[in-house]
CSV table of C-alpha atoms and ligand atoms in Angstrom, one decimal:
chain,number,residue,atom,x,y,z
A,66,UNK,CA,4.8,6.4,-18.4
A,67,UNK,CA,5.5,10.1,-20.1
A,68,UNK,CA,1.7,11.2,-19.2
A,69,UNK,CA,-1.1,10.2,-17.0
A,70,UNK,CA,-4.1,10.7,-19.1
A,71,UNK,CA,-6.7,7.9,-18.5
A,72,UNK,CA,-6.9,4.5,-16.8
A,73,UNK,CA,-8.0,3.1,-19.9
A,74,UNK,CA,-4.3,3.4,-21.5
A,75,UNK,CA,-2.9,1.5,-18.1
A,76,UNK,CA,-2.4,-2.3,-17.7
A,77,UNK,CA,-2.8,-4.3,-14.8
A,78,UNK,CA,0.7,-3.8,-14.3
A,79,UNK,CA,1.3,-0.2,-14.1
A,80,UNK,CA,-2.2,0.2,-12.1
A,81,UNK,CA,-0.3,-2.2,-9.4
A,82,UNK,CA,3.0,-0.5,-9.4
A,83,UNK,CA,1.0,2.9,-8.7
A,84,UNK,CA,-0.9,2.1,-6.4
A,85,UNK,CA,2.4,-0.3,-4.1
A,86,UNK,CA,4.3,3.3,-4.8
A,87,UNK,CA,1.5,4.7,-3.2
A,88,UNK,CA,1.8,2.4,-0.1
A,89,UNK,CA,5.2,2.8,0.2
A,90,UNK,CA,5.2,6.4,0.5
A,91,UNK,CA,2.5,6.0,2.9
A,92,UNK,CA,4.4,4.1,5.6
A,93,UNK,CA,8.1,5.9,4.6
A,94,UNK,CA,7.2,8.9,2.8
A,95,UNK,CA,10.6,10.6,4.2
A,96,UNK,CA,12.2,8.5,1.7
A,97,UNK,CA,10.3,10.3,-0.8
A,98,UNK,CA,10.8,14.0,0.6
A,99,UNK,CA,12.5,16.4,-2.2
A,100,UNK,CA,12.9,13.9,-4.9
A,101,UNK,CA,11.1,16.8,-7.3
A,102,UNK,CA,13.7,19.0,-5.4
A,103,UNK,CA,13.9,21.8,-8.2
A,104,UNK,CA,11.2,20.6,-10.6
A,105,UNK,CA,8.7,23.3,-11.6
A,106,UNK,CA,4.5,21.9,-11.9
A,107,UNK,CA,2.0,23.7,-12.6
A,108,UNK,CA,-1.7,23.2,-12.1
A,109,UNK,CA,-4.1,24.6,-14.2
A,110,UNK,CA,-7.9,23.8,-13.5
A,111,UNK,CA,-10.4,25.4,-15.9
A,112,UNK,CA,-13.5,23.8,-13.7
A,113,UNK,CA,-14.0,24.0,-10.1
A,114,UNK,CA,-12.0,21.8,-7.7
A,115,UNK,CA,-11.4,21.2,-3.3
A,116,UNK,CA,-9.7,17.9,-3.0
A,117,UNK,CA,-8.4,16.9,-6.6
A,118,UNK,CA,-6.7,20.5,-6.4
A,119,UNK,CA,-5.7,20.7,-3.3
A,120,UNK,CA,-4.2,17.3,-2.7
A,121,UNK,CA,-2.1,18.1,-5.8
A,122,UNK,CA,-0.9,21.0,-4.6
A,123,UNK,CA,-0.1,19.0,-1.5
A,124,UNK,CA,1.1,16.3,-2.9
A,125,UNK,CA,3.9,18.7,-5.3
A,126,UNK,CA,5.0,20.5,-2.3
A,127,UNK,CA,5.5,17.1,0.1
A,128,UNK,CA,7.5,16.0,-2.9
A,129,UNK,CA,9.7,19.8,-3.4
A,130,UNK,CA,8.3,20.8,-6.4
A,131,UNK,CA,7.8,24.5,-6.9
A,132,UNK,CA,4.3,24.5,-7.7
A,133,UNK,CA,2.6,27.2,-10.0
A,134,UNK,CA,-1.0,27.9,-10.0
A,135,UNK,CA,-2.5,29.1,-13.1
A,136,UNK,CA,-5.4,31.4,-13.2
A,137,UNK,CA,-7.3,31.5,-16.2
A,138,UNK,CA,-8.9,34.7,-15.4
A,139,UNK,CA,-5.4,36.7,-15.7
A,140,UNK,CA,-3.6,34.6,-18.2
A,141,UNK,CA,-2.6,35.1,-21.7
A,142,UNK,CA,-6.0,32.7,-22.2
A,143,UNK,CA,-7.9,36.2,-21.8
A,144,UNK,CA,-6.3,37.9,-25.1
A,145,UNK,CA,-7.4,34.2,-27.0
A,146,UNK,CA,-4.1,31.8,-26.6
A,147,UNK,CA,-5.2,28.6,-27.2
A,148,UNK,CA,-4.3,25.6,-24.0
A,149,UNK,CA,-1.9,24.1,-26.2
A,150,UNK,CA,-0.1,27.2,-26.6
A,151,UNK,CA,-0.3,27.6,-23.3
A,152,UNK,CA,1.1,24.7,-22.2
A,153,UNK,CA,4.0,25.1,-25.3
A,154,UNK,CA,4.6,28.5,-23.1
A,155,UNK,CA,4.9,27.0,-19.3
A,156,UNK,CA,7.2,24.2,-20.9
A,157,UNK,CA,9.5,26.7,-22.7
A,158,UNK,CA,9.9,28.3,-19.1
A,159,UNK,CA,10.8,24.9,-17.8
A,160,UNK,CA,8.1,23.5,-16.2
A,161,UNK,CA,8.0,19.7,-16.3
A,162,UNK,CA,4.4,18.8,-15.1
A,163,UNK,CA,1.4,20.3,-16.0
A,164,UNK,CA,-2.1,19.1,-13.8
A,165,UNK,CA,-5.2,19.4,-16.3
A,166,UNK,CA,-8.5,20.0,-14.9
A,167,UNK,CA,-11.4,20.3,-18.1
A,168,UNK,CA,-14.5,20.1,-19.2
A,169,UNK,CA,-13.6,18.7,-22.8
A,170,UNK,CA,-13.4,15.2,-23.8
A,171,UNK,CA,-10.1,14.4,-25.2
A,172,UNK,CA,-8.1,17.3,-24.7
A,173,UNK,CA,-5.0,15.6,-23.8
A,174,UNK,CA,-5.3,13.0,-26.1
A,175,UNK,CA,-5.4,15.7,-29.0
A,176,UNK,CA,-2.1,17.2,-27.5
A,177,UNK,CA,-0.3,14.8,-25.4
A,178,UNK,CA,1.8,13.8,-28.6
A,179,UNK,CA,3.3,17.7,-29.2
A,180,UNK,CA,3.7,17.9,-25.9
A,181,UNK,CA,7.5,17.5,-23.9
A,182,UNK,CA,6.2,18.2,-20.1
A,183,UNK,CA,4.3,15.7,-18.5
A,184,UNK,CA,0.3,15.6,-18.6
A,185,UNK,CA,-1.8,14.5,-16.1
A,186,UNK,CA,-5.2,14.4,-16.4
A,187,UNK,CA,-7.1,15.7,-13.1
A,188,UNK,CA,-10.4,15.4,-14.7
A,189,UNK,CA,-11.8,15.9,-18.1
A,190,UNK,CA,-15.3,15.8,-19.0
A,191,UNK,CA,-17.3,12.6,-18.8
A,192,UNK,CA,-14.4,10.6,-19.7
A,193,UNK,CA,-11.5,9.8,-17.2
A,194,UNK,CA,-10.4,10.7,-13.6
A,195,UNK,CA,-7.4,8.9,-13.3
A,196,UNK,CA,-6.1,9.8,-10.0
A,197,UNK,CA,-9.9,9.6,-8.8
A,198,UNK,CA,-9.4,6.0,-9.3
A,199,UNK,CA,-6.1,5.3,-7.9
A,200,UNK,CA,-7.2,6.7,-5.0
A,201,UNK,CA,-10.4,4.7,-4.9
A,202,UNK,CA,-8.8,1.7,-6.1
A,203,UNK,CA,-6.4,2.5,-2.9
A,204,UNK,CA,-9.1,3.1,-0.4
A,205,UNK,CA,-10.4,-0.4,-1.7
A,206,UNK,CA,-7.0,-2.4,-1.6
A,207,UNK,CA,-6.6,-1.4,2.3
A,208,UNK,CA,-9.7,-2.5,3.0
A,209,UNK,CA,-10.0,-5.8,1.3
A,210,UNK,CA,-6.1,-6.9,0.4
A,211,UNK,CA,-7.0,-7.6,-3.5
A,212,UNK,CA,-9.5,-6.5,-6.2
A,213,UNK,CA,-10.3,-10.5,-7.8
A,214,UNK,CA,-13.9,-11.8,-7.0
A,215,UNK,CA,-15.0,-8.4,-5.4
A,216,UNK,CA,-18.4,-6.8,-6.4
A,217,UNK,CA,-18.5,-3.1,-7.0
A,218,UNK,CA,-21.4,-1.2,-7.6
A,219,UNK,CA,-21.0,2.1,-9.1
A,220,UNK,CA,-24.5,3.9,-8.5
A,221,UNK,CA,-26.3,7.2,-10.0
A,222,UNK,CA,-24.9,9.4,-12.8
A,223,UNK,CA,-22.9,6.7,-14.5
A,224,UNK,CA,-23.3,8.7,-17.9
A,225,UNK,CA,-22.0,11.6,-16.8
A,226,UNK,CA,-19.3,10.9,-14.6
A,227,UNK,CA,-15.6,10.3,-15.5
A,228,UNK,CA,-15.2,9.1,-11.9
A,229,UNK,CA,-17.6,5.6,-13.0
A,230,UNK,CA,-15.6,5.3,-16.0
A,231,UNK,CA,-12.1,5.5,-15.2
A,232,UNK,CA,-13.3,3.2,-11.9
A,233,UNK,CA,-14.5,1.0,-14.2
A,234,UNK,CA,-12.1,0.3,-16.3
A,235,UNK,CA,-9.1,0.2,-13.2
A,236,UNK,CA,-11.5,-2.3,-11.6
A,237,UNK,CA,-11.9,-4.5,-13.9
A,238,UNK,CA,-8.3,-4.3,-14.9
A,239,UNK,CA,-7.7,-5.9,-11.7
A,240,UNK,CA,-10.2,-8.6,-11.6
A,241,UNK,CA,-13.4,-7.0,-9.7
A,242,UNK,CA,-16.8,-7.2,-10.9
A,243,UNK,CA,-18.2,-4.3,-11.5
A,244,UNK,CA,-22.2,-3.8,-11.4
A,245,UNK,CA,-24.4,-0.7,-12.0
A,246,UNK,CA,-27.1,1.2,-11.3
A,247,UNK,CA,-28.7,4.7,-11.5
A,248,UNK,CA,-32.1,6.7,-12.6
A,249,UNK,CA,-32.7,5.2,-16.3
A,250,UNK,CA,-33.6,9.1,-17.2
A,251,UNK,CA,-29.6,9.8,-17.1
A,252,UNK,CA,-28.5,6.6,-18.7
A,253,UNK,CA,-30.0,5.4,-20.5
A,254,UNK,CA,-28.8,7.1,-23.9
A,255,UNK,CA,-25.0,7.2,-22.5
A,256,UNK,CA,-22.4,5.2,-20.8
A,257,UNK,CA,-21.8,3.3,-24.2
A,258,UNK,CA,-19.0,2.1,-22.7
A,259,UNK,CA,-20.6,0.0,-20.0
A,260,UNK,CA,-21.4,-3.7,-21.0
A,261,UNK,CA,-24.9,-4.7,-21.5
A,262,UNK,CA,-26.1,-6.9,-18.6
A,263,UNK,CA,-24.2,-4.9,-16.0
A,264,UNK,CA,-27.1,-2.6,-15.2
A,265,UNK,CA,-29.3,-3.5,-12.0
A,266,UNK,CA,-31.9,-2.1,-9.8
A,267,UNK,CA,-29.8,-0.8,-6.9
A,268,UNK,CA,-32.4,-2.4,-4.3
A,269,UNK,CA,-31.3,-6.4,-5.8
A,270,UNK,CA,-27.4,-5.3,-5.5
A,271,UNK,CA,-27.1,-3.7,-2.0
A,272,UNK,CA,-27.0,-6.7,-0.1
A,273,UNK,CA,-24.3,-8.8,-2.5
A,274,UNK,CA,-22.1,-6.0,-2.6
A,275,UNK,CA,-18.5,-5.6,-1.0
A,276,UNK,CA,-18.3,-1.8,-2.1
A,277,UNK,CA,-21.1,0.6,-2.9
A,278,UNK,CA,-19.7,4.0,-4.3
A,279,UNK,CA,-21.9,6.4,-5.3
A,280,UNK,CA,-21.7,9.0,-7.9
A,281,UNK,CA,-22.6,13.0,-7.5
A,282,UNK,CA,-25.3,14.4,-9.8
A,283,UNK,CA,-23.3,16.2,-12.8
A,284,UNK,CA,-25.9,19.0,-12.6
A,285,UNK,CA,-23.2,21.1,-14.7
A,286,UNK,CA,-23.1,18.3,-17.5
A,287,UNK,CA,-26.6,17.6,-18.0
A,288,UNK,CA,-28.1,18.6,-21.5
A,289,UNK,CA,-31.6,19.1,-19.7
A,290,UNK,CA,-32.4,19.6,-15.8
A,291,UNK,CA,-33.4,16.9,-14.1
A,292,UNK,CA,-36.8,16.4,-13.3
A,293,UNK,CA,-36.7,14.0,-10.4
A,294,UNK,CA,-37.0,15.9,-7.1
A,295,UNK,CA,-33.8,15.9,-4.7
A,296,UNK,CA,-36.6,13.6,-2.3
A,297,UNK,CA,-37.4,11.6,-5.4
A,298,UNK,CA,-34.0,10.8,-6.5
A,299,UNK,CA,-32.9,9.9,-3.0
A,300,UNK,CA,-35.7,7.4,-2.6
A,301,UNK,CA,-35.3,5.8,-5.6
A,302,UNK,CA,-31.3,6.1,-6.2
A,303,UNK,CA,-30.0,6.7,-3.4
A,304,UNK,CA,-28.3,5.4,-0.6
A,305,UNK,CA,-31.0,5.7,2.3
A,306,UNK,CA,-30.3,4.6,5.9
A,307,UNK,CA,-32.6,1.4,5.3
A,308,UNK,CA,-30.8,0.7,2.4
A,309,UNK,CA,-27.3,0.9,4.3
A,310,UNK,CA,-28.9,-1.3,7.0
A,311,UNK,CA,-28.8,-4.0,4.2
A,312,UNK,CA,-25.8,-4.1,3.3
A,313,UNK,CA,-23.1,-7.1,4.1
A,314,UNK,CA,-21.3,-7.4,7.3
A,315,UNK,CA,-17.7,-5.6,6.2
A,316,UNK,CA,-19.1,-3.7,3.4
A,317,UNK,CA,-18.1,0.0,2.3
A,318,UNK,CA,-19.5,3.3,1.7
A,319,UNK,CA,-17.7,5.3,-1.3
A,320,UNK,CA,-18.4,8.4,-2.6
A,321,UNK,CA,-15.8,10.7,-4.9
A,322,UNK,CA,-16.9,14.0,-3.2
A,323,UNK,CA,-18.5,16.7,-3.2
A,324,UNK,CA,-21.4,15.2,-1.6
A,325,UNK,CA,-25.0,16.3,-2.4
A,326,UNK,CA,-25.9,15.3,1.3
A,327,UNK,CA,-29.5,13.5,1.3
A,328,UNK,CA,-29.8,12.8,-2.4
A,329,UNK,CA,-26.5,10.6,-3.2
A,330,UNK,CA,-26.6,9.7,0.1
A,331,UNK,CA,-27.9,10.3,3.7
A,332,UNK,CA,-26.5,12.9,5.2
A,333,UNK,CA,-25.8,10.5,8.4
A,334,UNK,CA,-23.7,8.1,6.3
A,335,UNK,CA,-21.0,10.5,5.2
A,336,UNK,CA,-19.4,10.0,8.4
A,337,UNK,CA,-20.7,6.4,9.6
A,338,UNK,CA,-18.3,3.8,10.5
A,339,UNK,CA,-18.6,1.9,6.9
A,340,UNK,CA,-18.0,5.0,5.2
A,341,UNK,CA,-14.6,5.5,3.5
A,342,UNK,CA,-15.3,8.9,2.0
A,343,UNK,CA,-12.3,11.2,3.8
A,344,UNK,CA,-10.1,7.8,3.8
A,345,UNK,CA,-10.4,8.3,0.2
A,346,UNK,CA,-9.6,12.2,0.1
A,347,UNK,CA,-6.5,11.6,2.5
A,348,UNK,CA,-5.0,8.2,0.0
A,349,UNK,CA,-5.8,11.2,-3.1
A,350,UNK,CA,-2.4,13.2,-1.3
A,351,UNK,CA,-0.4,9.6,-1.6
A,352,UNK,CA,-1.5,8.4,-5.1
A,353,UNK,CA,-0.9,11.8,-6.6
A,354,UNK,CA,2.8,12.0,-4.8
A,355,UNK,CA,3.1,8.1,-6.6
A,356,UNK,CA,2.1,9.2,-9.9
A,357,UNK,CA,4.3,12.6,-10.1
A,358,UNK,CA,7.3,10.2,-8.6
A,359,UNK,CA,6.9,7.9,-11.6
A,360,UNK,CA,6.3,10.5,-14.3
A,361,UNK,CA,9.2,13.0,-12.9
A,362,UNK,CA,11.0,11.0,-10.1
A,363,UNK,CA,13.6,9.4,-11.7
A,364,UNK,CA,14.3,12.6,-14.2
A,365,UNK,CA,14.8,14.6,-11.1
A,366,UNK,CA,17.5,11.9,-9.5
A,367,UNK,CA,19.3,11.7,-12.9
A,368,UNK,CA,19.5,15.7,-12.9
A,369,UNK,CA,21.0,15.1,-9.7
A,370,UNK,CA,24.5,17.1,-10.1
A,371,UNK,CA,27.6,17.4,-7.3
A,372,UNK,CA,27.3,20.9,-6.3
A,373,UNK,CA,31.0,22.7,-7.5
A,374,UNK,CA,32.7,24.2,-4.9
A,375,UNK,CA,31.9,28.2,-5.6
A,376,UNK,CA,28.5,27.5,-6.5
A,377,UNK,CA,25.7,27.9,-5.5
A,378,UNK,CA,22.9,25.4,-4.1
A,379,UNK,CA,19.4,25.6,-5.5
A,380,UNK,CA,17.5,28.1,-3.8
A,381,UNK,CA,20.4,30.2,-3.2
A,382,UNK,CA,21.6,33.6,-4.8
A,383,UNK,CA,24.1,35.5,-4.4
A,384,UNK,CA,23.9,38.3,-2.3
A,385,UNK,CA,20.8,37.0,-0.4
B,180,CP,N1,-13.6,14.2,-6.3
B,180,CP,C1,-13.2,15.3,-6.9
B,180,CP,O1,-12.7,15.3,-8.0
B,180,CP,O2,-13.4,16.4,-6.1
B,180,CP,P1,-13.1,17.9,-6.6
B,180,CP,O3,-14.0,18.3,-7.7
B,180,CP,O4,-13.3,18.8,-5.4
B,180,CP,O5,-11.6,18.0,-7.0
């Protein structure tokens, strides 16, 4: 692996090694400490972000990385440089990593070829959220021990989201079934890429289900406003308290985050025993620390050098 850009790209096998790195560096993560000891990344997000930001930035520093913010509003971006030129810039300085939040399809697919750092896609569009599903796929391998023979539902604004799709394809990848459902008025002209015969009403899947994870409202991607009141929706979509009372004995509560409390879902099930929602924002600080180990781990342990006698360690200059 040279970039993380989508889930899609991934086969069963690399989605497994991921996510047993993950695991490891859960139980013995001072194993892990430093290995990017010297390693420049840099995060740029050009749409808003709390936990796929933040647990980057957590997950660099746990690992040693020096870790560079960029911020559109007082870059180069202002006097019209272009992202690829912008990223040809931070890997001339020596950056190895660069973490891409955006709101276009394809982005790093145009550039990932010109490209010598590493790219990993932290959201882009409708189309992928890789580490969103790792750490879901995570969340879901601690609870149940394997993915075969599971049933998924992925509920709401499939069409929009890039958290249903990259779920969907890492889920399937590793044998779960994967049903849907949502208001017809958002998908029914998109999500080309589910199968037909996958859609449901929610009400016939929440009792079959070993995993219900619902999907945020992508106000800011919608062509028109939705019409469906925030009661409406919720009634008809979402996951009500009589609808969690159906579901199966052992069953779980997903949600990506940020929470539109009382539409997706009620507000009381955020934090009810069966939900897994901060479960999955604490696994997002381990499967990020995985995939920067695989994409600059073994880099930074080749660049590994004896330190001369005379000179001087990382960190240190002379006369400080
Ligand atoms: N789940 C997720 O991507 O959250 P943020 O937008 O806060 O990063």
């Amino acid at each position: 692996m040279k970039h993380l850009t989508g889930i899609q790209h991934l086969d069963s096998d690399q989605l497994n090694m991921l996510l047993d790195t993950a695991e490891r560096i859960k139980e013995c993560e001072e194993d892990y400490a430093g290995i990017l000891q010297g390693q420049c990344v840099a995060n740029l997000f050009f749409e808003p972000s709390t936990r796929t930001r933040f647990s980057f930035e957590v997950a660099e520093k746990r690992l040693g990385a020096y870790v560079l913010n960029f911020q559109e509003a007082t870059s180069s971006r202002q006097k019209g440089e272009s992202i690829y030129d912008t990223l040809k810039t931070l890997e001339a300085i020596g950056v190895k990593a660069a973490v891409i939040r955006h709101s276009q399809n394809g982005l790093l697919d145009d550039m990932h070829p010109r490209i010598g750092l590493a790219l990993i896609n932290a959201g882009t569009g409708n189309e992928e959220h890789p580490t969103q599903c790792l750490l879901d796929l995570l969340t879901i391998k601690q609870e149940f021990g394997c993915f075969r023979g599971l049933k998924v539902a992925i509920v709401g604004d499939v069409h929009h989201s890039r958290v249903a799709r990259s779920n969907y394809y890492g889920l399937t990848k590793l044998g779960a079934e994967v049903y849907f459902a949502g208001p017809p008025c958002l998908n029914q002209a998109g999500a080309s890429w589910v199968p037909r015969g996958c859609w449901y009403p929610f009400d016939e899947l929440v009792e079959e289900m070993d995993v219900i994870m619902m999907l945020r409202i992508q106000h800011e991607r919608h062509e028109q406003a939705l019409t469906l009141s925030k009661a409406d929706y919720h009634q008809h979509y979402g996951l009500t308290e009589e609808r969690a009372r159906r579901m199966k004995k052992g069953a779980i509560i997903m949600h990506p985050a940020p929470v539109n409390r009382d539409v997706e879902l009620a507000s009381t099930l955020v934090e009810a025993p069966q939900s897994r929602i901060f479960k999955q924002m604490e696994n997002g600080v381990y499967v990020r620390m995985a995939v920067l180990y695989h994409l600059l781990g073994p880099a930074a342990k080749r660049q590994v050098q004896p330190v001369n006698k005379g000179a001087f360690p990382l960190g240190a200059f002379p006369g400080t």
